[in-house]
C-alpha cells in the first residue's frame, strides 16, 4: 500500500494530529492529503491557529500552527481567509517568522477575494503598526495574480503614505511597498516622506531610516521591480531536500560546543594602550545604503534593515531546551567575536575593567581575573548589557541579523536573556535542596529561585550578584554564575549601591 493511500485512510482528526507530532518533518504527501480534503479541514485548521497555546507550545506541537497556515494557503478560497488573517495576527504577536515571511506570498495566491479582509486590517488604526504593515504587504501582493483592481489597492496605499496623522512606521512600511512595486505615480510623495522622515530623526541617537531620498530615486531606475518577498513558494518547506537540510542543520548545531565553560570563556585581559584616553562614541543614523552596524560589512538594507529587533521591555517566559540555550550562546559568542565588533569590544573592556587596572598589582588582578565567575559574568554583561554605539546590545544586533535563522527555542532564550539584568540581591530565606527567596535591592521585589545546588552555600542575609531568568511556572532560575558576599560587607556595599542607583535613575529615568 502506498504512502498516499495510507494517508488517505486517516480520519480528519488523525491527519490533523500529525501537525502536532511531526515537527518540521511533516511529509509532503500528508500535506497534499490535507489540501485534497479542502473545506472539510478548514474549520479545524482555523481553530488550531486561533488557539494561542499552540503558538507557545513545546517544540513538537509548536510547528502545528505553521503547518495549518501553509495548508490553508494551499487550500485557497474564501473560506480560508479568516484563518489566514488570524495566522497573520498571531505570527506578529508571537514573532513567528516562519509564518510572517510567507504571508505576502500566501495572500498573493488568494488574489482579490482576500482584499476586503486585508483592507479592514490596514485601515484599522487600533491594530499594531507591524500587524498593519503585514496586511499592507499582503494587500499589495494580491495584485500580482489579479491585476484587476490594482489601482484601487495602490490608491489606498498612497493615501496612507501622505496621511501625516497616521503612524510613521505604517507610512514607512507603505512607502517601501510602493518602492518595491515601482509605483512611479507616488514618486514625489515618497521623496517628500523620506526628506521629512530624515529631518524628524535628526535628534535621535540611533534610528532605522525607512529609506532616503537617494534610495527612493534609485528604486525607479531598476529594469524591473524586486518582488521576491511576495512570490515565495511556501510549500517548498515540505520538499524532501528542504526537510533534509533542516535536519542536518539542527544536528550540526546540537553537536556544537556543549561545555558551559567553553561557551563563556574568552575574556580578553590586556587593555590596548590607545584606550587609556577617553573614547568618544559617535551616534550616527543608519541609512539603507550605509554599512550595517552589526559589523557584517554589508549594506544595511542587505543585512539588518529587514530584521527589526522586537521590544525587550516585557519578559514573557517561553519554553526552551538546554540544547536551545547552548546553541544560542554558542552562536551569540561567535557573532560577538566577529572582526567588525572589535572596536566595541575594546571599549567594553575599558568600561568594565578599566578603573581597576591602573591601581592594582599583577597579583591582585590575576586573583580576580582567574575566577571562573569573572569570565562568565563579564561575557554575559558584554553580550546582554553593554550598549554599542547604536544604543543596542550585541544580543539585540545578533537577533536583528540572525534571528530568522535561529530555532524558535534559541530565539526564545536570547529574547528572554536580553531582558534580564545583573542585579544585587539579599538572601531572605533558604530551603535546603529546594531553593531560596531573594530580595531584589534595585526593585525591592521578592523572588523565589528554584536552585538546588545554590542552597548548599547560601545563608540568610548573604548578598549575591546574579542574573535571574524567569521560568514558565512563575519561579526564577540562576543564569551564568553569581558572586556571593558575606553579610559583613553590607554596611559598606549597600550605601554605595544606593548612591549608584539614584545617579542612574536621575540620568536615565526609564
CSV table of C-alpha atoms in Angstrom, one decimal:
chain,number,residue,atom,x,y,z
A,1,UNK,CA,0.0,0.0,0.0
A,2,UNK,CA,1.4,3.4,-1.0
A,3,UNK,CA,2.0,6.2,1.5
A,4,UNK,CA,-0.5,8.3,-0.4
A,5,UNK,CA,-3.2,5.6,0.2
A,6,UNK,CA,-2.1,5.3,3.8
A,7,UNK,CA,-2.7,9.0,4.5
A,8,UNK,CA,-6.0,8.7,2.6
A,9,UNK,CA,-7.2,6.2,5.1
A,10,UNK,CA,-6.5,8.6,8.0
A,11,UNK,CA,-9.5,10.2,9.7
A,12,UNK,CA,-9.6,14.0,9.7
A,13,UNK,CA,-8.7,14.1,13.3
A,14,UNK,CA,-5.7,11.7,12.8
A,15,UNK,CA,-4.5,13.7,9.9
A,16,UNK,CA,-4.6,17.0,11.9
A,17,UNK,CA,-2.9,15.3,14.8
A,18,UNK,CA,0.2,14.8,12.5
A,19,UNK,CA,0.7,18.6,12.5
A,20,UNK,CA,1.4,18.3,16.3
A,21,UNK,CA,3.7,15.4,16.2
A,22,UNK,CA,5.9,15.6,13.1
A,23,UNK,CA,7.6,18.9,13.9
A,24,UNK,CA,9.3,20.3,10.7
A,25,UNK,CA,9.5,16.8,9.1
A,26,UNK,CA,5.8,16.6,8.1
A,27,UNK,CA,5.8,14.8,4.7
A,28,UNK,CA,4.6,16.5,1.6
A,29,UNK,CA,2.2,13.6,1.0
A,30,UNK,CA,0.4,14.3,4.3
A,31,UNK,CA,0.1,17.9,3.4
A,32,UNK,CA,-1.3,17.1,0.0
A,33,UNK,CA,-3.9,14.8,1.6
A,34,UNK,CA,-4.9,17.7,3.9
A,35,UNK,CA,-5.2,20.0,0.9
A,36,UNK,CA,-7.2,17.4,-1.0
A,37,UNK,CA,-9.8,17.4,1.8
A,38,UNK,CA,-10.2,21.1,1.4
A,39,UNK,CA,-13.2,22.7,3.2
A,40,UNK,CA,-13.6,19.7,5.4
A,41,UNK,CA,-10.5,20.7,7.4
A,42,UNK,CA,-10.7,24.5,7.2
A,43,UNK,CA,-12.7,24.8,10.4
A,44,UNK,CA,-10.2,22.6,12.4
A,45,UNK,CA,-7.2,24.3,11.0
A,46,UNK,CA,-8.7,27.8,11.7
A,47,UNK,CA,-9.5,26.8,15.3
A,48,UNK,CA,-5.9,25.4,15.7
A,49,UNK,CA,-4.5,28.7,14.5
A,50,UNK,CA,-6.7,30.8,16.8
A,51,UNK,CA,-5.6,28.9,20.0
A,52,UNK,CA,-2.7,30.9,21.5
A,53,UNK,CA,-1.5,27.9,23.4
A,54,UNK,CA,-0.3,26.3,20.1
A,55,UNK,CA,2.0,29.3,19.4
A,56,UNK,CA,3.8,28.8,22.7
A,57,UNK,CA,3.7,25.0,23.0
A,58,UNK,CA,6.7,22.7,23.3
A,59,UNK,CA,8.7,22.1,20.1
A,60,UNK,CA,6.7,19.2,18.6
A,61,UNK,CA,3.3,21.0,18.9
A,62,UNK,CA,4.8,24.5,18.2
A,63,UNK,CA,5.0,23.7,14.5
A,64,UNK,CA,1.3,22.9,14.2
A,65,UNK,CA,0.0,26.5,13.6
A,66,UNK,CA,2.8,26.9,11.0
A,67,UNK,CA,1.6,23.8,9.1
A,68,UNK,CA,-2.0,24.8,9.5
A,69,UNK,CA,-1.3,28.2,7.9
A,70,UNK,CA,0.6,26.8,5.0
A,71,UNK,CA,-2.1,24.2,4.4
A,72,UNK,CA,-4.9,26.8,4.5
A,73,UNK,CA,-2.9,28.9,1.9
A,74,UNK,CA,-2.7,25.8,-0.4
A,75,UNK,CA,-6.4,25.0,0.0
A,76,UNK,CA,-7.4,28.5,-1.0
A,77,UNK,CA,-10.8,30.0,-1.5
A,78,UNK,CA,-12.8,32.5,0.5
A,79,UNK,CA,-13.3,30.1,3.5
A,80,UNK,CA,-9.6,30.1,4.4
A,81,UNK,CA,-9.3,33.9,4.7
A,82,UNK,CA,-10.4,34.3,8.4
A,83,UNK,CA,-7.9,31.6,9.4
A,84,UNK,CA,-5.1,33.3,7.5
A,85,UNK,CA,-5.9,36.7,8.9
A,86,UNK,CA,-5.8,35.2,12.4
A,87,UNK,CA,-2.5,33.4,11.5
A,88,UNK,CA,-1.0,36.8,10.4
A,89,UNK,CA,-2.1,38.3,13.7
A,90,UNK,CA,-0.8,35.5,15.9
A,91,UNK,CA,2.5,35.3,14.0
A,92,UNK,CA,3.0,39.0,14.7
A,93,UNK,CA,2.1,38.7,18.4
A,94,UNK,CA,4.3,35.6,18.9
A,95,UNK,CA,7.1,36.7,16.5
A,96,UNK,CA,6.8,33.6,14.3
A,97,UNK,CA,8.8,34.5,11.2
A,98,UNK,CA,8.2,31.1,9.6
A,99,UNK,CA,4.6,32.4,9.0
A,100,UNK,CA,5.3,36.1,8.7
A,101,UNK,CA,7.8,35.7,6.0
A,102,UNK,CA,5.3,33.7,3.8
A,103,UNK,CA,2.1,35.7,4.5
A,104,UNK,CA,2.5,38.1,1.4
A,105,UNK,CA,3.1,35.1,-0.9
A,106,UNK,CA,0.1,33.2,0.5
A,107,UNK,CA,-2.2,36.1,0.0
A,108,UNK,CA,-0.8,36.6,-3.5
A,109,UNK,CA,-2.2,33.2,-4.3
A,110,UNK,CA,-5.7,34.2,-2.9
A,111,UNK,CA,-5.9,37.3,-5.0
A,112,UNK,CA,-8.8,39.7,-4.9
A,113,UNK,CA,-11.1,37.6,-2.7
A,114,UNK,CA,-8.8,38.4,0.3
A,115,UNK,CA,-8.8,42.2,-0.3
A,116,UNK,CA,-11.8,43.2,1.9
A,117,UNK,CA,-10.4,41.4,5.0
A,118,UNK,CA,-6.9,42.8,4.4
A,119,UNK,CA,-8.2,46.3,3.8
A,120,UNK,CA,-10.1,46.2,7.1
A,121,UNK,CA,-6.9,45.4,8.9
A,122,UNK,CA,-4.9,48.0,7.0
A,123,UNK,CA,-7.4,50.8,7.8
A,124,UNK,CA,-8.0,49.9,11.4
A,125,UNK,CA,-5.6,52.1,13.4
A,126,UNK,CA,-6.3,50.2,16.6
A,127,UNK,CA,-4.1,47.4,15.3
A,128,UNK,CA,-0.3,47.5,15.9
A,129,UNK,CA,1.9,49.1,13.2
A,130,UNK,CA,3.6,45.8,12.4
A,131,UNK,CA,0.3,43.9,12.0
A,132,UNK,CA,-1.0,46.6,9.7
A,133,UNK,CA,2.3,46.5,7.9
A,134,UNK,CA,2.0,42.7,7.2
A,135,UNK,CA,-1.5,43.4,5.8
A,136,UNK,CA,-0.2,46.2,3.6
A,137,UNK,CA,2.4,43.9,2.1
A,138,UNK,CA,-0.2,41.1,1.6
A,139,UNK,CA,-2.7,43.5,0.1
A,140,UNK,CA,-0.1,44.7,-2.5
A,141,UNK,CA,0.8,41.0,-3.2
A,142,UNK,CA,-2.8,40.3,-4.3
A,143,UNK,CA,-2.3,42.4,-7.3
A,144,UNK,CA,0.3,40.1,-8.8
A,145,UNK,CA,-2.1,37.3,-9.6
A,146,UNK,CA,-5.1,39.5,-10.2
A,147,UNK,CA,-4.1,42.9,-11.6
A,148,UNK,CA,-7.7,43.9,-11.9
A,149,UNK,CA,-8.4,46.3,-9.1
A,150,UNK,CA,-4.7,47.1,-8.5
A,151,UNK,CA,-5.3,50.8,-8.9
A,152,UNK,CA,-7.8,50.8,-6.0
A,153,UNK,CA,-5.2,48.9,-3.9
A,154,UNK,CA,-2.4,51.3,-4.6
A,155,UNK,CA,-4.6,54.3,-4.3
A,156,UNK,CA,-5.3,53.2,-0.7
A,157,UNK,CA,-1.6,52.7,0.0
A,158,UNK,CA,-0.8,56.1,-1.5
A,159,UNK,CA,-3.4,57.8,0.8
A,160,UNK,CA,-1.7,56.1,3.8
A,161,UNK,CA,1.7,57.3,2.7
A,162,UNK,CA,0.6,61.0,2.6
A,163,UNK,CA,-1.6,60.9,5.7
A,164,UNK,CA,0.6,62.7,8.3
A,165,UNK,CA,-1.9,61.7,11.1
A,166,UNK,CA,-1.2,58.0,10.6
A,167,UNK,CA,1.7,56.3,12.4
A,168,UNK,CA,5.1,57.0,10.9
A,169,UNK,CA,6.1,53.3,11.0
A,170,UNK,CA,3.0,52.3,9.0
A,171,UNK,CA,3.7,55.1,6.5
A,172,UNK,CA,7.3,53.9,6.2
A,173,UNK,CA,6.3,50.3,5.5
A,174,UNK,CA,3.8,51.5,2.9
A,175,UNK,CA,6.5,53.6,1.3
A,176,UNK,CA,8.8,50.6,1.0
A,177,UNK,CA,6.0,48.6,-0.6
A,178,UNK,CA,5.3,51.3,-3.2
A,179,UNK,CA,9.0,51.4,-3.9
A,180,UNK,CA,9.1,47.6,-4.3
A,181,UNK,CA,6.3,47.8,-6.8
A,182,UNK,CA,7.8,50.8,-8.6
A,183,UNK,CA,4.7,52.9,-8.3
A,184,UNK,CA,6.1,55.9,-10.0
A,185,UNK,CA,2.9,58.0,-9.6
A,186,UNK,CA,3.8,58.3,-6.0
A,187,UNK,CA,7.5,59.2,-6.5
A,188,UNK,CA,7.2,62.8,-5.4
A,189,UNK,CA,5.3,61.8,-2.2
A,190,UNK,CA,7.8,59.1,-1.5
A,191,UNK,CA,10.7,61.5,-1.8
A,192,UNK,CA,8.9,64.1,0.4
A,193,UNK,CA,8.3,61.4,3.0
A,194,UNK,CA,12.0,60.4,3.0
A,195,UNK,CA,13.1,64.0,3.4
A,196,UNK,CA,10.7,64.7,6.3
A,197,UNK,CA,11.4,61.4,8.0
A,198,UNK,CA,15.2,62.2,8.0
A,199,UNK,CA,14.5,65.7,9.5
A,200,UNK,CA,12.4,64.2,12.2
A,201,UNK,CA,15.1,61.8,13.2
A,202,UNK,CA,18.0,64.3,13.4
A,203,UNK,CA,17.9,64.3,17.2
A,204,UNK,CA,17.6,60.6,17.7
A,205,UNK,CA,20.6,58.6,18.9
A,206,UNK,CA,20.0,55.8,16.5
A,207,UNK,CA,17.1,55.3,14.2
A,208,UNK,CA,16.3,53.0,11.4
A,209,UNK,CA,15.7,55.2,8.4
A,210,UNK,CA,13.0,53.7,6.2
A,211,UNK,CA,14.6,54.9,3.0
A,212,UNK,CA,16.4,58.0,1.9
A,213,UNK,CA,15.7,60.3,-1.0
A,214,UNK,CA,18.6,58.9,-3.0
A,215,UNK,CA,17.2,55.4,-2.4
A,216,UNK,CA,13.8,56.5,-3.5
A,217,UNK,CA,15.3,57.8,-6.7
A,218,UNK,CA,17.3,54.7,-7.2
A,219,UNK,CA,14.3,52.3,-6.8
A,220,UNK,CA,12.8,53.7,-10.0
A,221,UNK,CA,16.0,53.1,-12.1
A,222,UNK,CA,15.8,49.3,-12.0
A,223,UNK,CA,14.6,47.5,-15.1
A,224,UNK,CA,12.0,45.5,-13.1
A,225,UNK,CA,10.7,45.6,-9.5
A,226,UNK,CA,12.2,43.2,-7.0
A,227,UNK,CA,9.3,41.2,-5.7
A,228,UNK,CA,10.9,38.1,-4.2
A,229,UNK,CA,9.2,38.7,-0.8
A,230,UNK,CA,5.8,38.4,-2.5
A,231,UNK,CA,6.5,35.4,-4.7
A,232,UNK,CA,7.9,32.8,-2.4
A,233,UNK,CA,6.9,29.1,-2.6
A,234,UNK,CA,5.8,28.3,1.0
A,235,UNK,CA,5.0,24.7,0.1
A,236,UNK,CA,8.7,24.3,-0.7
A,237,UNK,CA,9.0,23.9,3.1
A,238,UNK,CA,7.9,20.3,2.6
A,239,UNK,CA,10.3,19.3,-0.2
A,240,UNK,CA,12.5,16.4,0.8
A,241,UNK,CA,15.6,18.4,0.2
A,242,UNK,CA,14.4,21.2,2.4
A,243,UNK,CA,13.5,18.8,5.2
A,244,UNK,CA,16.8,17.1,4.9
A,245,UNK,CA,18.8,20.3,5.0
A,246,UNK,CA,16.9,21.5,8.1
A,247,UNK,CA,17.6,18.3,10.0
A,248,UNK,CA,21.3,18.4,9.0
A,249,UNK,CA,21.4,22.0,10.3
A,250,UNK,CA,19.7,21.2,13.6
A,251,UNK,CA,22.0,18.1,14.1
A,252,UNK,CA,25.1,20.2,13.4
A,253,UNK,CA,24.1,22.9,15.8
A,254,UNK,CA,23.4,20.3,18.6
A,255,UNK,CA,26.9,18.9,18.2
A,256,UNK,CA,28.5,22.3,18.7
A,257,UNK,CA,30.1,23.4,21.9
A,258,UNK,CA,28.2,22.0,24.9
A,259,UNK,CA,30.7,22.6,27.7
A,260,UNK,CA,29.5,25.6,29.8
A,261,UNK,CA,33.0,26.9,30.5
A,262,UNK,CA,33.8,26.7,26.8
A,263,UNK,CA,30.8,28.8,25.9
A,264,UNK,CA,31.6,31.6,28.3
A,265,UNK,CA,35.4,31.6,28.3
A,266,UNK,CA,37.5,34.1,26.4
A,267,UNK,CA,37.7,37.3,28.4
A,268,UNK,CA,40.5,39.4,26.8
A,269,UNK,CA,42.9,40.5,29.6
A,270,UNK,CA,45.1,43.3,28.2
A,271,UNK,CA,43.9,46.8,27.6
A,272,UNK,CA,45.1,48.3,24.3
A,273,UNK,CA,47.3,51.4,25.0
A,274,UNK,CA,45.2,53.6,22.8
A,275,UNK,CA,42.2,53.1,25.1
A,276,UNK,CA,43.9,54.9,28.1
A,277,UNK,CA,42.4,58.1,26.8
A,278,UNK,CA,38.7,58.6,26.8
A,279,UNK,CA,36.7,57.1,23.9
A,280,UNK,CA,34.1,59.4,22.3
A,281,UNK,CA,31.2,57.5,20.8
A,282,UNK,CA,29.6,58.6,17.6
A,283,UNK,CA,25.8,58.2,17.3
A,284,UNK,CA,25.0,58.2,13.6
A,285,UNK,CA,21.7,57.3,12.0
A,286,UNK,CA,21.8,54.4,9.6
A,287,UNK,CA,20.7,54.7,6.0
A,288,UNK,CA,19.7,51.8,3.8
A,289,UNK,CA,23.0,52.1,1.9
A,290,UNK,CA,25.2,52.6,4.9
A,291,UNK,CA,27.4,49.9,6.3
A,292,UNK,CA,25.3,47.7,8.7
A,293,UNK,CA,26.1,48.5,12.4
A,294,UNK,CA,26.3,44.8,13.1
A,295,UNK,CA,29.7,44.7,11.5
A,296,UNK,CA,28.9,42.3,8.7
A,297,UNK,CA,30.4,44.6,6.1
A,298,UNK,CA,27.2,44.5,4.0
A,299,UNK,CA,24.9,47.5,3.3
A,300,UNK,CA,22.2,48.0,6.0
A,301,UNK,CA,19.4,47.3,3.5
A,302,UNK,CA,21.0,44.0,2.6
A,303,UNK,CA,21.5,42.9,6.2
A,304,UNK,CA,19.6,44.0,9.3
A,305,UNK,CA,17.2,46.5,7.7
A,306,UNK,CA,14.5,43.9,7.3
A,307,UNK,CA,15.0,42.4,10.7
A,308,UNK,CA,13.9,44.9,13.3
A,309,UNK,CA,14.6,44.0,16.9
A,310,UNK,CA,11.4,43.2,18.9
A,311,UNK,CA,10.8,45.1,22.1
A,312,UNK,CA,12.6,43.6,25.1
A,313,UNK,CA,10.7,45.6,27.7
A,314,UNK,CA,8.4,42.7,28.8
A,315,UNK,CA,9.7,39.3,29.9
A,316,UNK,CA,7.4,36.5,28.8
A,317,UNK,CA,8.6,33.1,30.0
A,318,UNK,CA,8.9,30.8,27.0
A,319,UNK,CA,9.8,27.2,26.8
A,320,UNK,CA,13.3,26.3,25.5
A,321,UNK,CA,15.5,23.3,26.0
A,322,UNK,CA,19.1,23.1,27.3
A,323,UNK,CA,20.2,22.3,23.7
A,324,UNK,CA,18.5,25.6,22.6
A,325,UNK,CA,20.3,27.5,25.3
A,326,UNK,CA,23.7,26.0,24.4
A,327,UNK,CA,23.1,26.6,20.7
A,328,UNK,CA,22.0,30.2,21.2
A,329,UNK,CA,25.0,31.1,23.4
A,330,UNK,CA,27.5,29.4,21.0
A,331,UNK,CA,26.1,31.3,18.1
A,332,UNK,CA,26.0,34.6,20.0
A,333,UNK,CA,29.6,34.1,21.1
A,334,UNK,CA,30.8,33.6,17.6
A,335,UNK,CA,28.8,36.7,16.5
A,336,UNK,CA,30.3,38.8,19.3
A,337,UNK,CA,33.8,37.8,18.3
A,338,UNK,CA,33.5,38.9,14.7
A,339,UNK,CA,36.1,41.4,13.5
A,340,UNK,CA,33.5,44.1,12.8
A,341,UNK,CA,32.8,44.4,16.6
A,342,UNK,CA,36.5,44.6,17.7
A,343,UNK,CA,36.3,48.3,18.5
A,344,UNK,CA,33.2,47.8,20.6
A,345,UNK,CA,34.9,45.0,22.5
A,346,UNK,CA,37.9,47.3,23.2
A,347,UNK,CA,35.6,50.0,24.6
A,348,UNK,CA,33.8,47.3,26.7
A,349,UNK,CA,37.0,46.1,28.3
A,350,UNK,CA,37.8,49.7,29.4
A,351,UNK,CA,34.3,50.3,30.6
A,352,UNK,CA,34.0,47.1,32.6
A,353,UNK,CA,37.6,46.7,34.0
A,354,UNK,CA,39.5,49.9,33.2
A,355,UNK,CA,39.1,51.8,36.5
A,356,UNK,CA,40.5,48.8,38.4
A,357,UNK,CA,43.6,48.1,36.3
A,358,UNK,CA,45.9,51.1,36.9
A,359,UNK,CA,45.8,50.8,40.8
A,360,UNK,CA,46.1,47.0,41.1
A,361,UNK,CA,49.2,44.8,41.2
A,362,UNK,CA,49.5,42.0,38.8
A,363,UNK,CA,48.9,39.5,41.6
A,364,UNK,CA,45.7,41.3,42.6
A,365,UNK,CA,44.5,41.4,39.0
A,366,UNK,CA,45.3,37.8,38.4
A,367,UNK,CA,43.4,36.8,41.6
A,368,UNK,CA,40.3,38.4,40.3
A,369,UNK,CA,40.6,37.5,36.6
A,370,UNK,CA,41.4,33.9,37.2
A,371,UNK,CA,38.0,33.4,38.9
A,372,UNK,CA,35.6,31.5,36.5
A,373,UNK,CA,32.8,33.8,37.6
A,374,UNK,CA,34.8,36.8,36.4
A,375,UNK,CA,35.0,35.4,32.9
A,376,UNK,CA,31.4,34.2,32.8
A,377,UNK,CA,29.8,37.4,34.2
A,378,UNK,CA,31.9,39.7,32.1
A,379,UNK,CA,30.9,38.0,28.9
A,380,UNK,CA,27.2,37.9,30.0
A,381,UNK,CA,27.5,41.7,30.6
A,382,UNK,CA,29.2,42.3,27.3
A,383,UNK,CA,26.6,40.4,25.3
A,384,UNK,CA,23.4,41.4,27.1
A,385,UNK,CA,24.1,44.8,28.9
A,386,UNK,CA,26.9,46.7,27.2
A,387,UNK,CA,25.5,49.3,24.8
A,388,UNK,CA,27.0,49.7,21.4
A,389,UNK,CA,27.3,53.0,19.5
A,390,UNK,CA,23.8,52.5,18.2
A,391,UNK,CA,22.2,52.1,21.6
A,392,UNK,CA,21.7,48.4,21.2
A,393,UNK,CA,23.4,45.4,22.8
A,394,UNK,CA,25.3,42.7,21.0
A,395,UNK,CA,22.4,40.4,21.6
A,396,UNK,CA,20.0,42.9,20.0
A,397,UNK,CA,22.1,43.1,16.9
A,398,UNK,CA,22.5,39.3,16.8
A,399,UNK,CA,18.8,38.8,16.9
A,400,UNK,CA,18.3,41.5,14.3
A,401,UNK,CA,20.7,39.9,11.9
A,402,UNK,CA,20.4,36.2,12.7
A,403,UNK,CA,17.1,35.9,14.4
A,404,UNK,CA,15.3,34.4,11.5
A,405,UNK,CA,17.8,31.6,11.2
A,406,UNK,CA,17.6,30.5,14.8
A,407,UNK,CA,15.4,27.7,16.1
A,408,UNK,CA,12.4,29.0,18.0
A,409,UNK,CA,13.8,27.8,21.3
A,410,UNK,CA,17.1,29.5,20.7
A,411,UNK,CA,15.4,32.8,19.8
A,412,UNK,CA,13.2,32.5,22.9
A,413,UNK,CA,16.2,32.0,25.2
A,414,UNK,CA,18.1,35.0,23.9
A,415,UNK,CA,14.9,37.2,23.8
A,416,UNK,CA,14.4,36.5,27.5
A,417,UNK,CA,18.1,36.8,28.4
A,418,UNK,CA,18.4,40.3,26.8
A,419,UNK,CA,15.5,41.4,29.0
A,420,UNK,CA,17.4,40.5,32.3
A,421,UNK,CA,20.0,42.3,34.2
A,422,UNK,CA,22.9,41.6,36.6
A,423,UNK,CA,21.4,42.6,39.9
A,424,UNK,CA,22.3,42.8,43.6
A,425,UNK,CA,20.1,40.6,45.8
A,426,UNK,CA,19.8,39.8,49.5
A,427,UNK,CA,19.0,36.3,50.6
A,428,UNK,CA,15.9,36.3,52.8
A,429,UNK,CA,15.3,32.5,53.3
A,430,UNK,CA,16.8,29.2,52.2
A,431,UNK,CA,15.1,25.8,51.9
A,432,UNK,CA,17.8,23.2,51.6
A,433,UNK,CA,17.8,21.3,48.2
A,434,UNK,CA,14.8,23.3,47.0
A,435,UNK,CA,15.6,27.0,46.5
A,436,UNK,CA,15.7,30.4,48.2
A,437,UNK,CA,13.9,33.7,48.4
A,438,UNK,CA,15.8,36.8,47.2
A,439,UNK,CA,15.0,40.5,47.6
A,440,UNK,CA,16.0,42.5,44.6
A,441,UNK,CA,17.8,45.5,46.1
A,442,UNK,CA,17.1,47.5,42.9
A,443,UNK,CA,13.3,47.0,42.8
A,444,UNK,CA,12.6,45.6,46.3
A,445,UNK,CA,10.8,42.7,44.7
A,446,UNK,CA,10.9,39.3,46.3
A,447,UNK,CA,11.6,36.3,44.1
A,448,UNK,CA,11.6,32.6,44.7
A,449,UNK,CA,14.6,30.9,42.9
A,450,UNK,CA,14.4,27.2,42.2
A,451,UNK,CA,18.0,26.2,42.5
A,452,UNK,CA,19.1,23.0,44.4
A,453,UNK,CA,22.9,23.5,44.4
A,454,UNK,CA,22.8,27.1,45.4
A,455,UNK,CA,21.1,26.2,48.7
A,456,UNK,CA,24.3,24.4,49.8
A,457,UNK,CA,26.3,27.6,50.2
A,458,UNK,CA,23.9,30.4,50.9
A,459,UNK,CA,22.6,31.7,54.2
A,460,UNK,CA,20.1,34.3,55.2
A,461,UNK,CA,21.4,37.9,54.9
A,462,UNK,CA,24.1,36.9,52.3
A,463,UNK,CA,24.4,39.3,49.4
A,464,UNK,CA,24.8,38.0,45.8
A,465,UNK,CA,25.2,39.5,42.4
A,466,UNK,CA,23.4,37.4,39.9
A,467,UNK,CA,21.4,37.3,36.7
A,468,UNK,CA,17.9,35.7,37.0
A,469,UNK,CA,15.8,34.2,34.3
A,470,UNK,CA,12.0,33.7,34.5
A,471,UNK,CA,10.6,30.2,34.2
A,472,UNK,CA,7.2,29.4,32.7
A,473,UNK,CA,6.0,28.2,36.2
A,474,UNK,CA,6.5,31.8,37.6
A,475,UNK,CA,9.6,30.8,39.6
A,476,UNK,CA,13.1,32.1,38.7
A,477,UNK,CA,16.4,30.4,37.8
A,478,UNK,CA,20.0,31.4,38.1
A,479,UNK,CA,21.8,32.2,34.9
A,480,UNK,CA,25.6,32.4,34.1
A,481,UNK,CA,27.0,32.3,37.6
A,482,UNK,CA,27.0,34.5,40.7
A,483,UNK,CA,29.2,36.5,43.1
A,484,UNK,CA,28.5,35.9,46.8
A,485,UNK,CA,29.3,38.3,49.7
A,486,UNK,CA,29.0,37.7,53.4
A,487,UNK,CA,26.6,39.9,55.5
A,488,UNK,CA,29.5,41.9,57.0
A,489,UNK,CA,30.1,43.7,53.6
A,490,UNK,CA,26.6,45.0,53.5
A,491,UNK,CA,27.4,48.1,55.7
A,492,UNK,CA,30.0,49.2,53.0
A,493,UNK,CA,28.3,47.9,49.9
A,494,UNK,CA,24.7,48.9,50.3
A,495,UNK,CA,25.2,52.7,50.6
A,496,UNK,CA,27.4,52.6,47.5
A,497,UNK,CA,24.8,50.7,45.7
A,498,UNK,CA,22.0,53.1,46.7
A,499,UNK,CA,24.1,56.1,45.5
A,500,UNK,CA,24.8,54.4,42.2
A,501,UNK,CA,21.1,53.6,41.8
A,502,UNK,CA,20.0,57.1,42.4
A,503,UNK,CA,22.6,58.5,40.0
A,504,UNK,CA,21.4,56.1,37.3
A,505,UNK,CA,17.8,56.9,37.8
A,506,UNK,CA,18.5,60.7,37.7
A,507,UNK,CA,20.3,60.4,34.4
A,508,UNK,CA,18.1,57.6,32.8
A,509,UNK,CA,14.7,57.6,34.4
A,510,UNK,CA,13.5,54.8,32.1
